[in-house]
XYZ file of C-alpha atoms in Angstrom:
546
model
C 10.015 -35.075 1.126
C 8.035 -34.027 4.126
C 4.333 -33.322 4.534
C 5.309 -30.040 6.020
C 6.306 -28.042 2.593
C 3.564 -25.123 2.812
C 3.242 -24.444 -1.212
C 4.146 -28.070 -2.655
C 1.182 -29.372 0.143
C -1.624 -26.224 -0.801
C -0.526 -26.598 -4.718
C -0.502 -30.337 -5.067
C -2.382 -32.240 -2.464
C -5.235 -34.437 -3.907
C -8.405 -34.022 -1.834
C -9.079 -36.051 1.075
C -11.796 -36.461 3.602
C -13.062 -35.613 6.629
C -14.719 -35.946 9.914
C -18.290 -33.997 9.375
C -19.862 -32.237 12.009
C -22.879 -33.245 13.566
C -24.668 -30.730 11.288
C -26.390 -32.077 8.320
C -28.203 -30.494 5.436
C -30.736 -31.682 2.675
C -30.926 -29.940 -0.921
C -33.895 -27.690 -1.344
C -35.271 -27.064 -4.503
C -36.799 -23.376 -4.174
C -38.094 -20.939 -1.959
C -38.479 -21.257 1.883
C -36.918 -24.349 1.722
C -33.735 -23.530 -0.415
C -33.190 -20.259 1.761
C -33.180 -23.239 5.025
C -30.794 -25.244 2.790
C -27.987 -22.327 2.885
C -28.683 -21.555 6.465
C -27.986 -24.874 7.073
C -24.830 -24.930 5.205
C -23.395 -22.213 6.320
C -23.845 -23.301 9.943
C -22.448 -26.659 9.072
C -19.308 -25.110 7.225
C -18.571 -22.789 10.249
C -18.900 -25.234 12.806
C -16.137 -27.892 10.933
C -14.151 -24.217 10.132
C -14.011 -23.980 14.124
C -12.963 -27.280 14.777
C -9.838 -26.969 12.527
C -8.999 -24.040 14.255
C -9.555 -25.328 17.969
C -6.930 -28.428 16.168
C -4.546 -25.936 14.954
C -4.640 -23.312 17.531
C -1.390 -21.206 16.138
C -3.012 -20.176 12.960
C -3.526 -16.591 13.520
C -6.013 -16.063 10.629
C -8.362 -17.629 8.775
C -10.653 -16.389 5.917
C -13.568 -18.993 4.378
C -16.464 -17.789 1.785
C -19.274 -20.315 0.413
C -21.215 -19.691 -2.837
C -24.056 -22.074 -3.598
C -26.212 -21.278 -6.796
C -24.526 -18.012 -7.805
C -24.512 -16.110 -4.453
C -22.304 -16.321 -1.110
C -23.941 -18.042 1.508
C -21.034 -17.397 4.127
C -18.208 -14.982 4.202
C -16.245 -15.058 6.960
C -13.326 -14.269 9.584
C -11.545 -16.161 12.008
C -8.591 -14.691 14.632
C -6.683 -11.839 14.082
C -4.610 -10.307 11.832
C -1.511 -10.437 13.969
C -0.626 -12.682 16.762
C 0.713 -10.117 18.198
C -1.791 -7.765 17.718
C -5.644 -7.615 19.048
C -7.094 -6.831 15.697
C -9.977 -9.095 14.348
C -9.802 -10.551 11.206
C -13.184 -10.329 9.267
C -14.980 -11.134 6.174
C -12.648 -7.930 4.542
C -9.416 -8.656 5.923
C -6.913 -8.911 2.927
C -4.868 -11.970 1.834
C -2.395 -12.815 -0.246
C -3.455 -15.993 -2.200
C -0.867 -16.592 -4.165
C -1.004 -18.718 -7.079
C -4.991 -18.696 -7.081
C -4.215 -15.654 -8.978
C -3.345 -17.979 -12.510
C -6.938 -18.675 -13.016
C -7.633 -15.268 -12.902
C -4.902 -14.790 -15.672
C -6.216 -17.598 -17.656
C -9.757 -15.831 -17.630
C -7.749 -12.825 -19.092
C -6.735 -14.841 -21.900
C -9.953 -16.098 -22.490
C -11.659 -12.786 -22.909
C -9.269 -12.161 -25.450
C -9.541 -15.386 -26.987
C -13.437 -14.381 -27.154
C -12.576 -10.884 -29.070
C -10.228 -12.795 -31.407
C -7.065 -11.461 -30.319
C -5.569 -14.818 -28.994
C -6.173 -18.053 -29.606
C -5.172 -21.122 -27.317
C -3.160 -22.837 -28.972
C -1.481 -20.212 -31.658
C 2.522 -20.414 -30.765
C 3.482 -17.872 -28.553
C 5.778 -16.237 -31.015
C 2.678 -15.257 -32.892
C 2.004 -12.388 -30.084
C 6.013 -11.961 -28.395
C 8.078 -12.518 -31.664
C 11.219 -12.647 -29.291
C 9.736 -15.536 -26.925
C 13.270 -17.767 -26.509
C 13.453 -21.093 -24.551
C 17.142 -22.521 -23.502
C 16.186 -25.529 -26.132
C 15.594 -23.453 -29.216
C 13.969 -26.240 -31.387
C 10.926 -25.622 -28.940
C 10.544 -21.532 -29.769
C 8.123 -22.228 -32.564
C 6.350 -24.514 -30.804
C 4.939 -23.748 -27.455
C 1.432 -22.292 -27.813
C -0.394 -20.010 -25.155
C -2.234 -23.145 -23.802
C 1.362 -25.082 -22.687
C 1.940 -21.399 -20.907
C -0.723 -21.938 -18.968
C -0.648 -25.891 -18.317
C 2.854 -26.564 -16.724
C 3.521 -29.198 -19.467
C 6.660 -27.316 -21.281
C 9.617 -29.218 -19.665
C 10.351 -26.711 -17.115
C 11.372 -28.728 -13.708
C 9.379 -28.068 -10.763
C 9.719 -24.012 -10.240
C 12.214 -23.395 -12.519
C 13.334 -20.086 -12.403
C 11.758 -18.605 -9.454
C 14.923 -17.757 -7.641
C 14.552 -14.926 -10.268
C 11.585 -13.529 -7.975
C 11.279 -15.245 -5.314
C 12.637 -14.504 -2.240
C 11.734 -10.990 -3.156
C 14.097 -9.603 -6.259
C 14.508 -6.279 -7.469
C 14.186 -7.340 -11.193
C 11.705 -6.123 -13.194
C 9.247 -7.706 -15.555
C 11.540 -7.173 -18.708
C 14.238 -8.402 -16.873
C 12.518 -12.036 -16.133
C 11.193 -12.238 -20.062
C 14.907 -11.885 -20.795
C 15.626 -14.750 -18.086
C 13.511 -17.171 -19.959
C 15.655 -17.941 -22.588
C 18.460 -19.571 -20.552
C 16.427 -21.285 -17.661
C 17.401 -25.100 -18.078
C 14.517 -27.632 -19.664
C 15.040 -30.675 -18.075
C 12.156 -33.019 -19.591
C 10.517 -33.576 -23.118
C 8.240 -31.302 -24.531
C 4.507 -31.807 -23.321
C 5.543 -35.473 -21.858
C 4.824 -34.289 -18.251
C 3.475 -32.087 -15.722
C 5.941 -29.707 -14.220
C 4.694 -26.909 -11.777
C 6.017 -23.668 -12.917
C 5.297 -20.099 -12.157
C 7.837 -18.543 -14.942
C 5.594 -19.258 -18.117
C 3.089 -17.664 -16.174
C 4.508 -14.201 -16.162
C 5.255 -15.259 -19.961
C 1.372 -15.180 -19.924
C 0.932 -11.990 -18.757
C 2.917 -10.706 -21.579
C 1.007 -12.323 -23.709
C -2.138 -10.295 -22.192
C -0.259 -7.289 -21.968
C 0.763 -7.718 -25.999
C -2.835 -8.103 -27.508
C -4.365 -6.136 -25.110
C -2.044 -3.046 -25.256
C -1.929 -2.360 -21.917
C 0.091 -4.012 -18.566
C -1.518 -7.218 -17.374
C -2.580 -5.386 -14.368
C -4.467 -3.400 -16.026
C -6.130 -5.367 -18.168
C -7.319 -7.657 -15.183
C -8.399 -4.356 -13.145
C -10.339 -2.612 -15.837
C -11.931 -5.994 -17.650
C -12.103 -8.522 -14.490
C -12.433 -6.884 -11.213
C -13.905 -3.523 -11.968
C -16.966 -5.785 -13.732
C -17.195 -8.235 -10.779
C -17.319 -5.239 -8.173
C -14.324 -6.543 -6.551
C -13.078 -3.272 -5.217
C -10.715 -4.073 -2.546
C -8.998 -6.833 -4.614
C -5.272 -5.541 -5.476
C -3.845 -7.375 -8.689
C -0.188 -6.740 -7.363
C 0.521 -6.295 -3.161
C 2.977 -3.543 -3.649
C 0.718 -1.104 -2.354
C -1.578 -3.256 0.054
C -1.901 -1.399 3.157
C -0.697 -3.739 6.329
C -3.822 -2.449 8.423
C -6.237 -3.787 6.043
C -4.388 -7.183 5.491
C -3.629 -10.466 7.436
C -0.152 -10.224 8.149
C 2.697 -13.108 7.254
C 3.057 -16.104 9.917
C 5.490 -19.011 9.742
C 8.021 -21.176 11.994
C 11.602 -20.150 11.127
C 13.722 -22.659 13.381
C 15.440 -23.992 14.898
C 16.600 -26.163 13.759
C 15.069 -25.507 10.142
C 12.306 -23.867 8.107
C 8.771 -24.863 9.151
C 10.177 -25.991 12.808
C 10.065 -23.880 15.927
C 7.013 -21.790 17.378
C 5.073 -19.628 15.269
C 5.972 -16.087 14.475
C 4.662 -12.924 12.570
C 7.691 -13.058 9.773
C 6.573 -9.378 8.197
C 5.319 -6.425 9.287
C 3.314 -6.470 6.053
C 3.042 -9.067 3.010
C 5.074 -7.143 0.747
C 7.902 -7.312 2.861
C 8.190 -11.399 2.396
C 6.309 -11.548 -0.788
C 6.461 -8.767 -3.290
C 6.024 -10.680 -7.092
C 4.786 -6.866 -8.386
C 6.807 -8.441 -11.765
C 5.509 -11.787 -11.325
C 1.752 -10.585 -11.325
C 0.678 -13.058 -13.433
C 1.693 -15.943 -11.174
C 0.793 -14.861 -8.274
C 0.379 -11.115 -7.420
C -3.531 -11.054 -5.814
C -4.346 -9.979 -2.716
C -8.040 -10.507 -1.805
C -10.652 -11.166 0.842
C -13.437 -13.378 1.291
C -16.332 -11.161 0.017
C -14.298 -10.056 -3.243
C -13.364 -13.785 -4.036
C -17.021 -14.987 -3.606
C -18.049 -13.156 -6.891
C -14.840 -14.952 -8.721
C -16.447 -18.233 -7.423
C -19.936 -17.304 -8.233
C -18.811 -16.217 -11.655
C -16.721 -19.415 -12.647
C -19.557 -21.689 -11.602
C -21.706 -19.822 -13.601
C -19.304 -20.723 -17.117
C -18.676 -16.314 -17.068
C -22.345 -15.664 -16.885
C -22.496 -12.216 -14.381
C -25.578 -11.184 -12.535
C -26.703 -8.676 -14.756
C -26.798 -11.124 -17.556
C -23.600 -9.942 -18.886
C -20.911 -12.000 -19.922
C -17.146 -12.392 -18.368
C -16.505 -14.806 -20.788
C -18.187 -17.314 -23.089
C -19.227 -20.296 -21.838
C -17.483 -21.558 -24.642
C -13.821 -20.141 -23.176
C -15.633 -21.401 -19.548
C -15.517 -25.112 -20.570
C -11.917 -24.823 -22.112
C -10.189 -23.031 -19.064
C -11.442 -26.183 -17.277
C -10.719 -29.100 -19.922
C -7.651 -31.091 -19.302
C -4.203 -30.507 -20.330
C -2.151 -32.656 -18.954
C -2.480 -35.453 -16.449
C -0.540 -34.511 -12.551
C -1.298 -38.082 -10.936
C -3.114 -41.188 -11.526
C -4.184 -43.572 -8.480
C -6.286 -46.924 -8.420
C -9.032 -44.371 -6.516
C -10.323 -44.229 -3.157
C -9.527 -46.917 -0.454
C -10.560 -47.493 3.064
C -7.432 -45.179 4.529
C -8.168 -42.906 1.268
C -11.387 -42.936 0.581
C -11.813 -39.195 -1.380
C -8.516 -40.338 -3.297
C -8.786 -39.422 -7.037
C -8.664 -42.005 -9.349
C -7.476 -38.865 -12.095
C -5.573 -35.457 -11.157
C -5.161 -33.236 -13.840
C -4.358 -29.740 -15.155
C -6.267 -27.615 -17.277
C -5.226 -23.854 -17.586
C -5.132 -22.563 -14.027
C -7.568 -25.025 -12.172
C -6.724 -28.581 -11.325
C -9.674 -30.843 -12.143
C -9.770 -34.154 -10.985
C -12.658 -36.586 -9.398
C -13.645 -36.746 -5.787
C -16.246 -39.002 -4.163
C -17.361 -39.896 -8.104
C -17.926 -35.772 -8.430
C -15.726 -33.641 -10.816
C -13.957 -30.984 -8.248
C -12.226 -28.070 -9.926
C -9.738 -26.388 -7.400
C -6.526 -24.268 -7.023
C -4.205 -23.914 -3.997
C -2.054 -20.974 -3.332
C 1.394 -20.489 -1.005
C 3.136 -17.570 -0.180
C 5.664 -16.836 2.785
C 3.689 -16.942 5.571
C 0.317 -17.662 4.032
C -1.678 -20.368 2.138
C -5.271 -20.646 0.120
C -7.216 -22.544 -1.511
C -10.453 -22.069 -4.165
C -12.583 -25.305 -4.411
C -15.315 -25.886 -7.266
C -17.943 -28.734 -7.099
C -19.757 -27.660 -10.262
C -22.447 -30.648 -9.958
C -23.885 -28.915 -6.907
C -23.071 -25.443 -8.140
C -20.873 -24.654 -4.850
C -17.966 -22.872 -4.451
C -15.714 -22.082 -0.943
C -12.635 -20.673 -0.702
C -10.274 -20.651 2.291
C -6.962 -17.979 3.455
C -4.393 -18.402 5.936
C -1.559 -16.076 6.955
C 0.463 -18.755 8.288
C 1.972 -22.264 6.812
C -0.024 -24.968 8.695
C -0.605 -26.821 5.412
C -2.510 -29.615 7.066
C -4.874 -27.133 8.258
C -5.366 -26.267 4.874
C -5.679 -29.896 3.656
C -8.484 -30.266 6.372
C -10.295 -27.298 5.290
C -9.909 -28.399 1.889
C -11.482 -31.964 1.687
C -13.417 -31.417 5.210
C -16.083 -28.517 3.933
C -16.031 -30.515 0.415
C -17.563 -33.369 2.587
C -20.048 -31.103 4.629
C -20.861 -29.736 1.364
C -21.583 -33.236 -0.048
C -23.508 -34.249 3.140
C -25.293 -37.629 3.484
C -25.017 -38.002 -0.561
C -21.688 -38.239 -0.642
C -19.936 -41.235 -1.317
C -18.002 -43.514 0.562
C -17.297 -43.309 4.375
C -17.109 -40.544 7.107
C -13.149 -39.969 7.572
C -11.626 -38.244 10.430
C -9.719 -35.972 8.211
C -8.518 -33.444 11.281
C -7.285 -36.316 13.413
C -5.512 -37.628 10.058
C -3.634 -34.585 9.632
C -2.640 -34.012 12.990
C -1.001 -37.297 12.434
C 0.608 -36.801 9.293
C 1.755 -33.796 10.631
C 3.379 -35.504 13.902
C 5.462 -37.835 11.376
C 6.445 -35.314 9.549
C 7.884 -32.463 12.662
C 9.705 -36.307 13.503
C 11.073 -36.781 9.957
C 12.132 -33.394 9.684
C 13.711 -33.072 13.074
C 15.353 -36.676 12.367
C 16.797 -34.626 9.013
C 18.155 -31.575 10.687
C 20.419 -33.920 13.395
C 21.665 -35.537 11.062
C 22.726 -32.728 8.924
C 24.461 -31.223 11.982
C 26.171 -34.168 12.269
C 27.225 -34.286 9.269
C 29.166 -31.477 9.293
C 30.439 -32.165 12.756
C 32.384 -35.671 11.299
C 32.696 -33.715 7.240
C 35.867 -33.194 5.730
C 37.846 -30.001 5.661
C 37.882 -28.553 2.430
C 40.738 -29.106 -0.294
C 41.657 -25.138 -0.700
C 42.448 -22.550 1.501
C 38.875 -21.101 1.642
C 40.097 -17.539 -0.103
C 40.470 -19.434 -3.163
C 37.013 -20.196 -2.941
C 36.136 -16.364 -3.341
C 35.241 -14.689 -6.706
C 31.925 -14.030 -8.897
C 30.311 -16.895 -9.899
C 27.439 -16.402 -12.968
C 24.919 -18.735 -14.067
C 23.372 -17.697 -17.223
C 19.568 -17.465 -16.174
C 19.928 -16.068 -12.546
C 23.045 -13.973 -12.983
C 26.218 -13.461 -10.252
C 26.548 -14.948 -6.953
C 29.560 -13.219 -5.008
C 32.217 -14.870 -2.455
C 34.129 -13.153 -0.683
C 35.977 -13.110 2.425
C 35.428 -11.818 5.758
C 37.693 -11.626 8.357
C 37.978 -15.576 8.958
C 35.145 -16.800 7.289
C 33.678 -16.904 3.370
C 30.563 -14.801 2.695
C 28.118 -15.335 0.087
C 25.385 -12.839 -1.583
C 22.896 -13.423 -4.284
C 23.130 -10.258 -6.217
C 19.685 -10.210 -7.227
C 17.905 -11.477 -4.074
C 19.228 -9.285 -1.486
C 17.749 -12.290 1.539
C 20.346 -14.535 0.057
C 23.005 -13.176 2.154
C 25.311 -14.848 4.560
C 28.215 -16.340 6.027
C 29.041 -19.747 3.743
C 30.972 -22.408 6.215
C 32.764 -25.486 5.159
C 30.519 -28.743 5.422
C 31.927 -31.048 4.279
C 35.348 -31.220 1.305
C 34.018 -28.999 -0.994
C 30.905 -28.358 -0.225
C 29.490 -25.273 1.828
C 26.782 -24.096 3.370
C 24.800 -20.763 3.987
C 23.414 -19.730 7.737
C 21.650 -16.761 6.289
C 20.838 -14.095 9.129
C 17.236 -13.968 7.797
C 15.560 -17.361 8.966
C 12.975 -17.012 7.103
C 15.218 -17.939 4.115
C 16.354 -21.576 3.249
C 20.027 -22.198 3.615
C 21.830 -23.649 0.273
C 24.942 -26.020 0.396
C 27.040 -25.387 -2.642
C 29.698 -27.823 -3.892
C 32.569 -26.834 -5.910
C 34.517 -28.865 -9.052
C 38.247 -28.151 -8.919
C 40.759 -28.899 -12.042
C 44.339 -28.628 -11.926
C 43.557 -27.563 -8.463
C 41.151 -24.964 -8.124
C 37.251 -24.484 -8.152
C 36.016 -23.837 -11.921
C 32.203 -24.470 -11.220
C 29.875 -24.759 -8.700
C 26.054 -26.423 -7.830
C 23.511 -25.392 -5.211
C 21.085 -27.602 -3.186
C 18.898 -26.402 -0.769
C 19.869 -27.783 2.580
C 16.861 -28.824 4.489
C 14.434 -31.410 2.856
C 11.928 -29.440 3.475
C 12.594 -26.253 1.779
C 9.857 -25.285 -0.643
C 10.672 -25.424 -4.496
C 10.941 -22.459 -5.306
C 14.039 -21.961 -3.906
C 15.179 -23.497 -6.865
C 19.063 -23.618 -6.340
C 19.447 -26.817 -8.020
C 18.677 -25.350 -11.367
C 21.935 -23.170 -11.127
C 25.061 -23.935 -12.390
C 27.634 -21.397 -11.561
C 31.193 -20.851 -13.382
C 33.779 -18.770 -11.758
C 34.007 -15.525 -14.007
């Protein structure tokens, strides 16, 4: 799988290291010298900020804030909203950041934990008595806490095709989803990225609270952190505030080509109004700089106030399950964790001997990240609106290391120039992939059937109908739910097809049909290019012709 998958790199990359600029800093311990300390940090973050961009010079925008000791030290924009457009993007500029949203979910459920209306690990039938997974023995068993620690079963982003690319279903349409999305490993046995229990969370929220889980987060989150422009949901997000959508759309595949403005706003590519829960924020540099400030402080808020106990601080951060294991840090590694794990929206694992607590965040057209070093009681957070995920992976474990200065251990690592590598073999490897699935189909077989017998409505039980028809000469095929999915399908080779959707910024599918007593009964999906991000999760259907 290439390095180039946006979501899978900002979601799952262990931290790394970096090349430092030639700006160190010392920790103060108080006054005149503390208030040099931030200066100093803040210069040395913005100069290494610069330096990605000046190695990444297509990224239209870029959004960093630093909190050190329960204040922001830097907020700040970089580039412009649109690359097609003059306007500056600044410390206000709105982003979508994605799945950096579940912690904020997971600190819903802790307040309530705190006023006794859920508790971690309760099964989730206790609050939604009609919570129903496709392996029934497992209904009275999941609790809130495997919700919100990807440990269920679930393969990697199972279920998203039922919101993502954008679908018109609503909330109550994706609860009643849940019960026939596949399970495909043993019950807490594994860590499995998936979005869908986290809407399942929201409704947990929504239940004991009594109101949506928008709501709840505005009223008892961001209205008490002062986070005014922060929109739970993007629905309404106004494109001339925001930092519009960027990514390379071909050819030959995804993530190839120049880069392009692929919305006129963020909504247009990335609307999860039902998916809230997983990943519905929209925010900007200042706003997320109190979130920071407030998580490093265990929910403690500046007028002495709590968010949330510290109590319900320490458990949103404890260990659930364990995402990778390594012997640790070597000399072409050396910030490689020995531990990765996940807790309840934060990954915690170790970095240069330091516990770093961190979440990454991908939409279409736009990354983020949130980074916590709680041992130095820093925060920074970073927002793209495009895909360079390497960028992101510099940012990442780059400002960690100017945050760590000269007591960090282990070596100085060029972490820029080792992207920009990585990066190179990975536009080869994916370029090597897309010849050879044109050729492919050049030398592929023609198909058994007379391509009209291939037409029809096909249902899987979790997503719902796919339609083929014909057209004229050719078969056409349309997601009814996800009106993106829509396209010519082309023989590829014997029975399997493929997509060339009209909208590039979609990922093609092949599908492969099972005859008996000569003609097609059932059909699978794959996503054609290796790259395409998981959440086009076509492998998890399995179609039957109605």
């Amino acid at each position: 799988m290439s390095v180039r998958l946006s979501r899978r790199s900002a979601l799952f990359a262990g931290a790394g290291v970096a090349a430092l600029p030639q700006v160190a800093w010392a920790r103060g311990t108080g006054g005149q010298e503390a208030a040099n300390d931030d200066a100093g940090l803040a210069e040395a973050v913005d100069a290494y900020v610069r330096r990605c961009l000046e190695a990444w010079p297509d990224n239209p925008a870029l959004s960093v804030a630093v909190v050190k000791d329960g204040r922001a030290i830097l907020t700040r924009g970089y580039g412009v909203k649109a690359m097609d457009r003059p306007e500056r993007a600044d410390e206000r500029t709105l982003f979508a950041v994605a799945s950096n949203t579940k912690a904020v979910t997971c600190a819903a459920l802790a307040i309530l934990v705190d006023e006794g209306k859920v508790k971690w690990d309760e099964p989730v039938r206790t609050y939604l008595p009609g919570f129903s997974l496709s392996r029934p023995e497992l209904n009275d068993l999941v609790t809130v806490r495997d919700l919100v620690s990807h440990r269920i079963g679930f393969g990697l982003g199972a279920g998203d095709l039922l919101f993502w690319p954008n679908s018109d279903r609503t909330r109550a349409e994706i609860m009643a989803a849940v019960a026939h999305v596949p399970i495909e490993d043993q019950f807490r046995a594994r860590y499995h990225y998936c979005n869908l229990m986290f809407i399942v969370a929201g409704a947990v929220v929504a239940a004991a609270s009594g109101m949506s889980w928008e709501a709840f987060v505005q009223t008892r989150i961001l209205d008490r952190l002062g986070m005014a422009d922060t929109l739970p949901v993007m629905v309404n997000a106004d494109p001339a505030r925001c930092a519009l959508p960027h990514g390379r759309v071909g050819p030959p595949l995804r993530y190839q080509g120049p880069m392009t403005r692929i919305g006129a706003s963020v909504q247009e590519v990335w609307n999860w109004t039902s998916a809230g829960a997983a990943g519905g924020f929209m925010t900007h540099a200042v706003d997320w700089s109190k979130w920071m400030a407030v998580q490093l402080s265990g929910g403690l808020l500046p007028d002495g106030s709590r968010l949330f106990s510290e109590a319900q601080g320490r458990e949103m951060w404890r260990p659930n399950i364990i995402v990778g294991s390594s012997v640790g840090p070597t000399p072409d590694l050396p910030g490689r964790a020995i531990a990765s794990t996940y807790a309840m929206g934060w990954q915690v694992m170790d970095y240069r001997g330091e516990r770093l607590i961190t979440h990454g965040g991908g939409s279409p057209g736009g990354i983020s990240g949130t980074v916590l070093l709680p041992g130095r009681g820093v925060g920074f957070s970073y927002f793209s609106n495009a895909e360079e995920s390497l960028l992101l992976r510099s940012l990442r474990s780059g400002i960690a290391d100017v945050v760590m200065g000269p007591t960090r251990t282990g070596p100085a690592f060029d972490w820029i120039a080792d992207s920009k590598r990585l990066e190179a073999e990975g536009t080869a490897r994916s370029l090597q992939a897309a010849a050879e699935i044109d050729a492919k189909q050049a030398a592929g077989a023609p198909p058994a059937l007379p391509q009209s017998a291939y037409a029809g409505t096909w249902r899987d039980p979790w997503y719902g109908d796919v339609r083929i028809t014909k057209r004229d000469v050719q078969l056409w095929l349309e997601f009814s739910r996800s009106p993106a999915l829509n396209g010519p399908l082309v023989p590829y080779d014997g029975e399997t097809f493929r997509t060339r959707f009209p909208d590039t910024r979609e990922e093609d599918v092949f599908v492969t049909f099972a005859l008996e007593d000569g003609r097609p009964v059932r059909a699978t999906m794959k996503a054609v290019s290796p790259d395409a991000d998981f959440s086009y999760d076509y492998h998890n259907l399995r179609l039957t012709k109605v």
